[in-house]
Short mmCIF file of C-alpha atoms in Angstrom, two decimals:
data_model
loop_
_atom_site.label_atom_id
_atom_site.label_comp_id
_atom_site.label_asym_id
_atom_site.label_seq_id
_atom_site.Cartn_x
_atom_site.Cartn_y
_atom_site.Cartn_z
CA UNK A 1 48.07 -4.49 3.79
CA UNK A 2 46.04 -1.86 1.90
CA UNK A 3 42.85 -3.10 0.26
CA UNK A 4 42.31 -2.21 -3.40
CA UNK A 5 39.08 -2.79 -5.29
CA UNK A 6 38.76 -5.55 -7.86
CA UNK A 7 39.64 -4.18 -11.31
CA UNK A 8 37.81 -4.77 -14.57
CA UNK A 9 40.72 -6.92 -15.81
CA UNK A 10 40.60 -9.05 -12.67
CA UNK A 11 36.90 -9.63 -13.26
CA UNK A 12 37.73 -11.04 -16.70
CA UNK A 13 40.23 -13.40 -15.03
CA UNK A 14 37.70 -14.45 -12.38
CA UNK A 15 35.11 -15.17 -15.07
CA UNK A 16 37.55 -17.26 -17.14
CA UNK A 17 38.88 -19.21 -14.16
CA UNK A 18 35.36 -19.91 -12.86
CA UNK A 19 34.48 -21.43 -16.24
CA UNK A 20 37.54 -23.68 -15.89
CA UNK A 21 36.27 -24.91 -12.55
CA UNK A 22 38.66 -23.02 -10.27
CA UNK A 23 37.53 -22.52 -6.68
CA UNK A 24 37.55 -19.07 -5.08
CA UNK A 25 40.65 -20.04 -3.09
CA UNK A 26 42.47 -21.16 -6.26
CA UNK A 27 41.53 -17.94 -8.08
CA UNK A 28 42.78 -15.94 -5.10
CA UNK A 29 46.18 -17.64 -5.35
CA UNK A 30 46.37 -16.92 -9.09
CA UNK A 31 45.54 -13.23 -8.63
CA UNK A 32 47.42 -12.69 -5.38
CA UNK A 33 44.23 -11.78 -3.59
CA UNK A 34 42.78 -12.85 -0.27
CA UNK A 35 40.30 -15.76 -0.64
CA UNK A 36 37.66 -13.71 1.17
CA UNK A 37 38.00 -10.93 -1.42
CA UNK A 38 37.33 -13.32 -4.32
CA UNK A 39 34.53 -15.07 -2.45
CA UNK A 40 32.83 -11.75 -1.70
CA UNK A 41 33.21 -10.61 -5.32
CA UNK A 42 31.58 -13.78 -6.66
CA UNK A 43 28.84 -13.70 -4.04
CA UNK A 44 27.93 -10.05 -4.68
CA UNK A 45 28.18 -10.03 -8.45
CA UNK A 46 27.20 -13.52 -9.59
CA UNK A 47 24.17 -13.83 -11.84
CA UNK A 48 21.31 -13.23 -9.43
CA UNK A 49 18.99 -15.95 -10.70
CA UNK A 50 21.29 -18.75 -9.53
CA UNK A 51 23.92 -17.00 -7.37
CA UNK A 52 26.78 -19.03 -8.90
CA UNK A 53 27.34 -18.07 -12.55
CA UNK A 54 29.85 -15.22 -12.79
CA UNK A 55 29.76 -13.13 -15.98
CA UNK A 56 32.23 -10.28 -16.17
CA UNK A 57 29.96 -7.76 -17.92
CA UNK A 58 27.10 -8.45 -15.54
CA UNK A 59 29.45 -8.25 -12.54
CA UNK A 60 30.79 -4.89 -13.72
CA UNK A 61 27.23 -3.65 -14.28
CA UNK A 62 26.20 -4.63 -10.74
CA UNK A 63 29.27 -2.86 -9.34
CA UNK A 64 28.60 0.32 -11.32
CA UNK A 65 24.96 0.28 -10.24
CA UNK A 66 25.92 0.12 -6.56
CA UNK A 67 28.45 2.92 -6.97
CA UNK A 68 25.89 5.19 -8.63
CA UNK A 69 23.36 4.49 -5.88
CA UNK A 70 25.99 5.14 -3.23
CA UNK A 71 26.97 8.48 -4.79
CA UNK A 72 23.33 9.48 -5.18
CA UNK A 73 22.51 8.73 -1.56
CA UNK A 74 25.70 10.42 -0.36
CA UNK A 75 24.47 13.68 -1.88
CA UNK A 76 21.21 13.63 0.08
CA UNK A 77 21.35 16.56 2.49
CA UNK A 78 20.05 16.75 6.04
CA UNK A 79 17.28 19.02 4.80
CA UNK A 80 16.26 16.46 2.18
CA UNK A 81 16.23 13.69 4.78
CA UNK A 82 14.04 15.91 6.97
CA UNK A 83 11.60 16.16 4.04
CA UNK A 84 11.58 12.36 3.74
CA UNK A 85 10.98 12.01 7.48
CA UNK A 86 8.03 14.40 7.23
CA UNK A 87 6.30 12.04 4.79
CA UNK A 88 7.19 9.00 6.91
CA UNK A 89 5.41 10.68 9.83
CA UNK A 90 2.42 11.15 7.53
CA UNK A 91 2.40 7.33 7.27
CA UNK A 92 3.66 7.19 3.68
CA UNK A 93 5.63 4.12 2.64
CA UNK A 94 9.19 4.52 1.26
CA UNK A 95 7.90 3.52 -2.19
CA UNK A 96 5.20 6.20 -2.04
CA UNK A 97 7.75 8.84 -1.01
CA UNK A 98 10.12 7.98 -3.87
CA UNK A 99 7.30 7.83 -6.43
CA UNK A 100 5.76 11.10 -5.29
CA UNK A 101 9.11 12.93 -5.33
CA UNK A 102 9.87 11.55 -8.80
CA UNK A 103 6.71 13.22 -10.12
CA UNK A 104 8.12 16.62 -9.21
CA UNK A 105 11.80 15.97 -9.87
CA UNK A 106 12.69 16.13 -6.19
CA UNK A 107 15.97 14.44 -5.37
CA UNK A 108 15.42 11.62 -2.91
CA UNK A 109 17.17 8.46 -1.67
CA UNK A 110 16.08 5.06 -2.92
CA UNK A 111 13.28 3.30 -1.05
CA UNK A 112 15.84 0.74 0.17
CA UNK A 113 17.89 3.58 1.69
CA UNK A 114 14.78 4.99 3.35
CA UNK A 115 14.07 1.60 4.94
CA UNK A 116 17.68 1.50 6.20
CA UNK A 117 17.27 5.03 7.55
CA UNK A 118 14.13 4.00 9.43
CA UNK A 119 15.92 0.96 10.85
CA UNK A 120 18.89 3.08 11.97
CA UNK A 121 16.50 5.56 13.59
CA UNK A 122 14.87 2.71 15.51
CA UNK A 123 18.27 1.47 16.69
CA UNK A 124 18.86 4.96 18.10
CA UNK A 125 15.53 4.84 19.93
CA UNK A 126 13.55 6.75 17.30
CA UNK A 127 9.92 6.19 16.37
CA UNK A 128 9.87 6.46 12.57
CA UNK A 129 9.24 2.71 12.32
CA UNK A 130 5.88 3.10 14.07
CA UNK A 131 4.56 4.87 10.96
CA UNK A 132 5.15 1.90 8.67
CA UNK A 133 2.00 0.04 7.78
CA UNK A 134 1.92 -3.48 9.22
CA UNK A 135 -0.05 -5.93 7.08
CA UNK A 136 -2.31 -8.26 8.98
CA UNK A 137 -4.45 -11.19 7.96
CA UNK A 138 -7.22 -10.58 10.47
CA UNK A 139 -8.79 -7.47 8.99
CA UNK A 140 -12.38 -8.34 9.79
CA UNK A 141 -13.98 -10.04 6.82
CA UNK A 142 -15.87 -13.27 7.10
CA UNK A 143 -13.99 -15.36 4.54
CA UNK A 144 -15.32 -18.90 4.48
CA UNK A 145 -17.70 -18.33 7.39
CA UNK A 146 -21.47 -18.20 7.52
CA UNK A 147 -23.02 -14.76 7.77
CA UNK A 148 -26.16 -15.04 9.87
CA UNK A 149 -27.31 -11.45 9.36
CA UNK A 150 -29.92 -12.40 6.78
CA UNK A 151 -30.39 -12.52 3.02
CA UNK A 152 -32.14 -9.99 0.82
CA UNK A 153 -34.10 -11.04 -2.26
CA UNK A 154 -34.46 -8.94 -5.40
CA UNK A 155 -31.29 -6.92 -5.04
CA UNK A 156 -29.16 -5.98 -8.04
CA UNK A 157 -26.12 -8.20 -8.52
CA UNK A 158 -22.66 -6.69 -8.96
CA UNK A 159 -22.42 -8.23 -12.43
CA UNK A 160 -25.15 -5.87 -13.66
CA UNK A 161 -23.54 -2.61 -12.61
CA UNK A 162 -22.47 -0.19 -15.40
CA UNK A 163 -19.24 -0.72 -17.32
CA UNK A 164 -17.94 2.58 -15.95
CA UNK A 165 -18.03 1.07 -12.47
CA UNK A 166 -16.26 -2.11 -13.48
CA UNK A 167 -13.43 -0.56 -15.52
CA UNK A 168 -13.01 2.59 -13.39
CA UNK A 169 -13.48 4.81 -16.45
CA UNK A 170 -15.97 7.20 -14.80
CA UNK A 171 -16.18 8.95 -11.47
CA UNK A 172 -19.14 8.31 -9.21
CA UNK A 173 -19.04 4.55 -8.70
CA UNK A 174 -18.51 3.70 -5.03
CA UNK A 175 -18.17 0.59 -2.87
CA UNK A 176 -19.33 0.42 0.74
CA UNK A 177 -19.09 -1.70 3.86
CA UNK A 178 -19.10 -1.52 7.65
CA UNK A 179 -16.05 -2.30 9.76
CA UNK A 180 -16.29 -3.46 13.37
CA UNK A 181 -13.89 -2.81 16.21
CA UNK A 182 -14.38 -4.66 19.48
CA UNK A 183 -16.80 -7.59 19.56
CA UNK A 184 -18.13 -6.36 22.90
CA UNK A 185 -19.74 -3.12 21.67
CA UNK A 186 -21.83 -2.10 18.68
CA UNK A 187 -19.91 1.00 17.62
CA UNK A 188 -18.41 0.70 14.14
CA UNK A 189 -17.63 2.69 11.01
CA UNK A 190 -19.14 2.93 7.53
CA UNK A 191 -16.52 2.99 4.77
CA UNK A 192 -17.00 4.18 1.19
CA UNK A 193 -14.39 4.28 -1.58
CA UNK A 194 -14.72 5.80 -5.06
CA UNK A 195 -13.38 3.26 -7.55
CA UNK A 196 -11.71 5.52 -10.12
CA UNK A 197 -9.77 7.71 -7.67
CA UNK A 198 -9.59 5.55 -4.55
CA UNK A 199 -11.04 8.49 -2.59
CA UNK A 200 -12.26 7.33 0.83
CA UNK A 201 -15.14 8.55 2.99
CA UNK A 202 -15.67 7.25 6.53
CA UNK A 203 -18.73 7.61 8.73
CA UNK A 204 -19.08 6.92 12.46
CA UNK A 205 -21.91 4.59 13.52
CA UNK A 206 -23.17 3.75 17.00
CA UNK A 207 -24.61 0.52 15.59
CA UNK A 208 -25.18 -1.32 12.31
CA UNK A 209 -28.93 -0.79 12.38
CA UNK A 210 -30.30 -0.08 8.90
CA UNK A 211 -31.90 3.33 9.71
CA UNK A 212 -28.68 4.69 11.21
CA UNK A 213 -26.60 3.27 8.37
CA UNK A 214 -28.90 4.85 5.78
CA UNK A 215 -28.74 8.22 7.51
CA UNK A 216 -24.94 8.20 7.53
CA UNK A 217 -24.80 6.95 3.94
CA UNK A 218 -27.02 9.80 2.83
CA UNK A 219 -24.87 12.30 4.71
CA UNK A 220 -21.65 11.03 3.10
CA UNK A 221 -23.22 10.92 -0.38
CA UNK A 222 -24.63 14.45 -0.16
CA UNK A 223 -21.24 15.76 0.98
CA UNK A 224 -19.57 14.67 -2.27
CA UNK A 225 -18.74 17.36 -4.87
CA UNK A 226 -19.27 14.83 -7.69
CA UNK A 227 -22.46 12.88 -8.43
CA UNK A 228 -22.64 9.45 -6.80
CA UNK A 229 -23.96 7.13 -9.53
CA UNK A 230 -23.76 3.66 -7.96
CA UNK A 231 -23.04 1.99 -4.62
CA UNK A 232 -21.80 -1.61 -4.50
CA UNK A 233 -22.48 -2.81 -0.97
CA UNK A 234 -21.85 -5.67 1.42
CA UNK A 235 -24.69 -8.14 2.01
CA UNK A 236 -25.20 -7.30 5.69
CA UNK A 237 -28.61 -6.37 7.07
CA UNK A 238 -27.40 -2.82 7.69
CA UNK A 239 -27.88 -2.28 3.94
CA UNK A 240 -31.27 -4.01 3.64
CA UNK A 241 -33.10 -0.66 3.50
CA UNK A 242 -31.23 0.34 0.36
CA UNK A 243 -34.49 1.07 -1.50
CA UNK A 244 -35.29 3.82 1.01
CA UNK A 245 -31.84 5.27 0.36
CA UNK A 246 -32.35 5.15 -3.41
CA UNK A 247 -35.59 7.10 -2.96
CA UNK A 248 -33.71 10.11 -1.55
CA UNK A 249 -30.37 10.00 -3.41
CA UNK A 250 -29.77 9.70 -7.13
CA UNK A 251 -27.75 6.47 -6.95
CA UNK A 252 -28.47 2.80 -7.57
CA UNK A 253 -27.29 0.08 -5.18
CA UNK A 254 -25.67 -3.19 -6.21
CA UNK A 255 -24.54 -6.15 -4.11
CA UNK A 256 -21.60 -8.54 -4.34
CA UNK A 257 -22.08 -12.30 -4.25
CA UNK A 258 -22.43 -13.47 -0.62
CA UNK A 259 -19.05 -14.46 0.88
CA UNK A 260 -17.22 -13.00 -2.17
CA UNK A 261 -15.98 -9.77 -0.61
CA UNK A 262 -13.05 -9.71 -3.05
CA UNK A 263 -15.59 -8.64 -5.69
CA UNK A 264 -15.47 -5.28 -3.91
CA UNK A 265 -11.70 -5.07 -4.17
CA UNK A 266 -11.46 -1.30 -3.81
CA UNK A 267 -13.39 -1.39 -0.55
CA UNK A 268 -11.44 -4.35 0.81
CA UNK A 269 -8.15 -2.54 0.15
CA UNK A 270 -9.45 0.65 1.75
CA UNK A 271 -10.55 -1.24 4.86
CA UNK A 272 -7.04 -2.67 5.14
CA UNK A 273 -5.58 0.85 5.01
CA UNK A 274 -8.02 2.06 7.66
CA UNK A 275 -6.96 -0.78 9.98
CA UNK A 276 -3.60 0.98 10.36
CA UNK A 277 -5.47 3.52 12.49
CA UNK A 278 -8.30 1.37 13.85
CA UNK A 279 -6.86 -2.10 14.56
CA UNK A 280 -9.08 -5.14 14.89
CA UNK A 281 -10.57 -5.65 18.35
CA UNK A 282 -9.97 -2.04 19.37
CA UNK A 283 -13.21 -0.52 20.63
CA UNK A 284 -14.69 2.22 18.46
CA UNK A 285 -16.85 3.48 21.30
CA UNK A 286 -16.05 7.15 21.70
CA UNK A 287 -14.85 7.48 18.11
CA UNK A 288 -16.24 10.69 16.62
CA UNK A 289 -17.06 11.75 13.07
CA UNK A 290 -14.17 14.21 13.33
CA UNK A 291 -11.85 11.27 14.08
CA UNK A 292 -13.18 9.44 11.03
CA UNK A 293 -12.66 12.50 8.84
CA UNK A 294 -9.09 12.89 10.06
CA UNK A 295 -8.30 9.27 9.10
CA UNK A 296 -9.95 9.70 5.69
CA UNK A 297 -7.99 12.90 5.06
CA UNK A 298 -4.68 11.20 5.82
CA UNK A 299 -5.45 8.32 3.45
CA UNK A 300 -6.73 10.62 0.70
CA UNK A 301 -3.50 12.63 0.83
CA UNK A 302 -1.32 9.52 0.58
CA UNK A 303 0.00 8.84 -2.98
CA UNK A 304 -0.98 5.57 -4.65
CA UNK A 305 1.11 3.56 -7.07
CA UNK A 306 -1.86 2.69 -9.31
CA UNK A 307 -2.56 6.43 -9.68
CA UNK A 308 0.97 7.17 -10.87
CA UNK A 309 1.79 8.32 -7.32
CA UNK A 310 -0.89 10.97 -7.39
CA UNK A 311 -3.08 11.14 -4.30
CA UNK A 312 -6.76 10.11 -4.31
CA UNK A 313 -7.63 13.69 -3.36
CA UNK A 314 -5.78 15.01 -6.43
CA UNK A 315 -7.44 12.57 -8.81
CA UNK A 316 -10.91 13.04 -7.33
CA UNK A 317 -10.65 16.83 -7.57
CA UNK A 318 -9.29 16.85 -11.15
#
């Protein structure tokens, strides 16, 4: 028996019979269709908030939407898929690929189709899936735990920083932190993120001693093409010599409330992105500044949704 698709008229009949309380099997008998055909039609095209109510216009709309998506994806060429795979290997998410392509009018499959493509590649033994970011809860921060690294009196509180820092209206307002790797060695990284653009700078540290941290901070600040106006920092002792830093760079330092790292949301998000390349508990001994720069470059060339799928590097250079 040859299968034929449900027609628009049949959808009207299904809608009317459902309102009368007919079961899928009873509707199938009335229309001369297989029960599985009617059941599948109702399941796929019912009102999505409850999965049971079947409205003919909404059902037809869902069907048309799927057909358009199918035709669009069918037109994607091998060359266009190769372009998509290039960005996947640059560690871009499907949503970032679609958003970035949309900016330039580049034809591209939907992000759902890209996920399916990645899954199919994995089934064939491919490695595209290894470039997807895996979210993890154990990033490093000390939520709800006591930080024994000391307190610093007289520091500026985050609530007093300029409005341009808070609302991201001006360039030059940065957030900073250190991120540890293995608990058995002292090597770590210093992370800075510019709030308006999301531009990231990463510095290699052999330890979290204040003099070394200050030296690397100064190096990263002086390398910036734009003025660095403020730094909002973590409360660790590595930043306790901030006044010495302020004496040599034209920037003021501010500090979040202890144990409120979410107040530095830009930095927290950046640290999560960096963990894709430097997972928790992996030793950072042997990590070089060149390695840190390579990671920063990859992240700064990755489009961000909040930037309208521009990259941090684009926005920072504008």
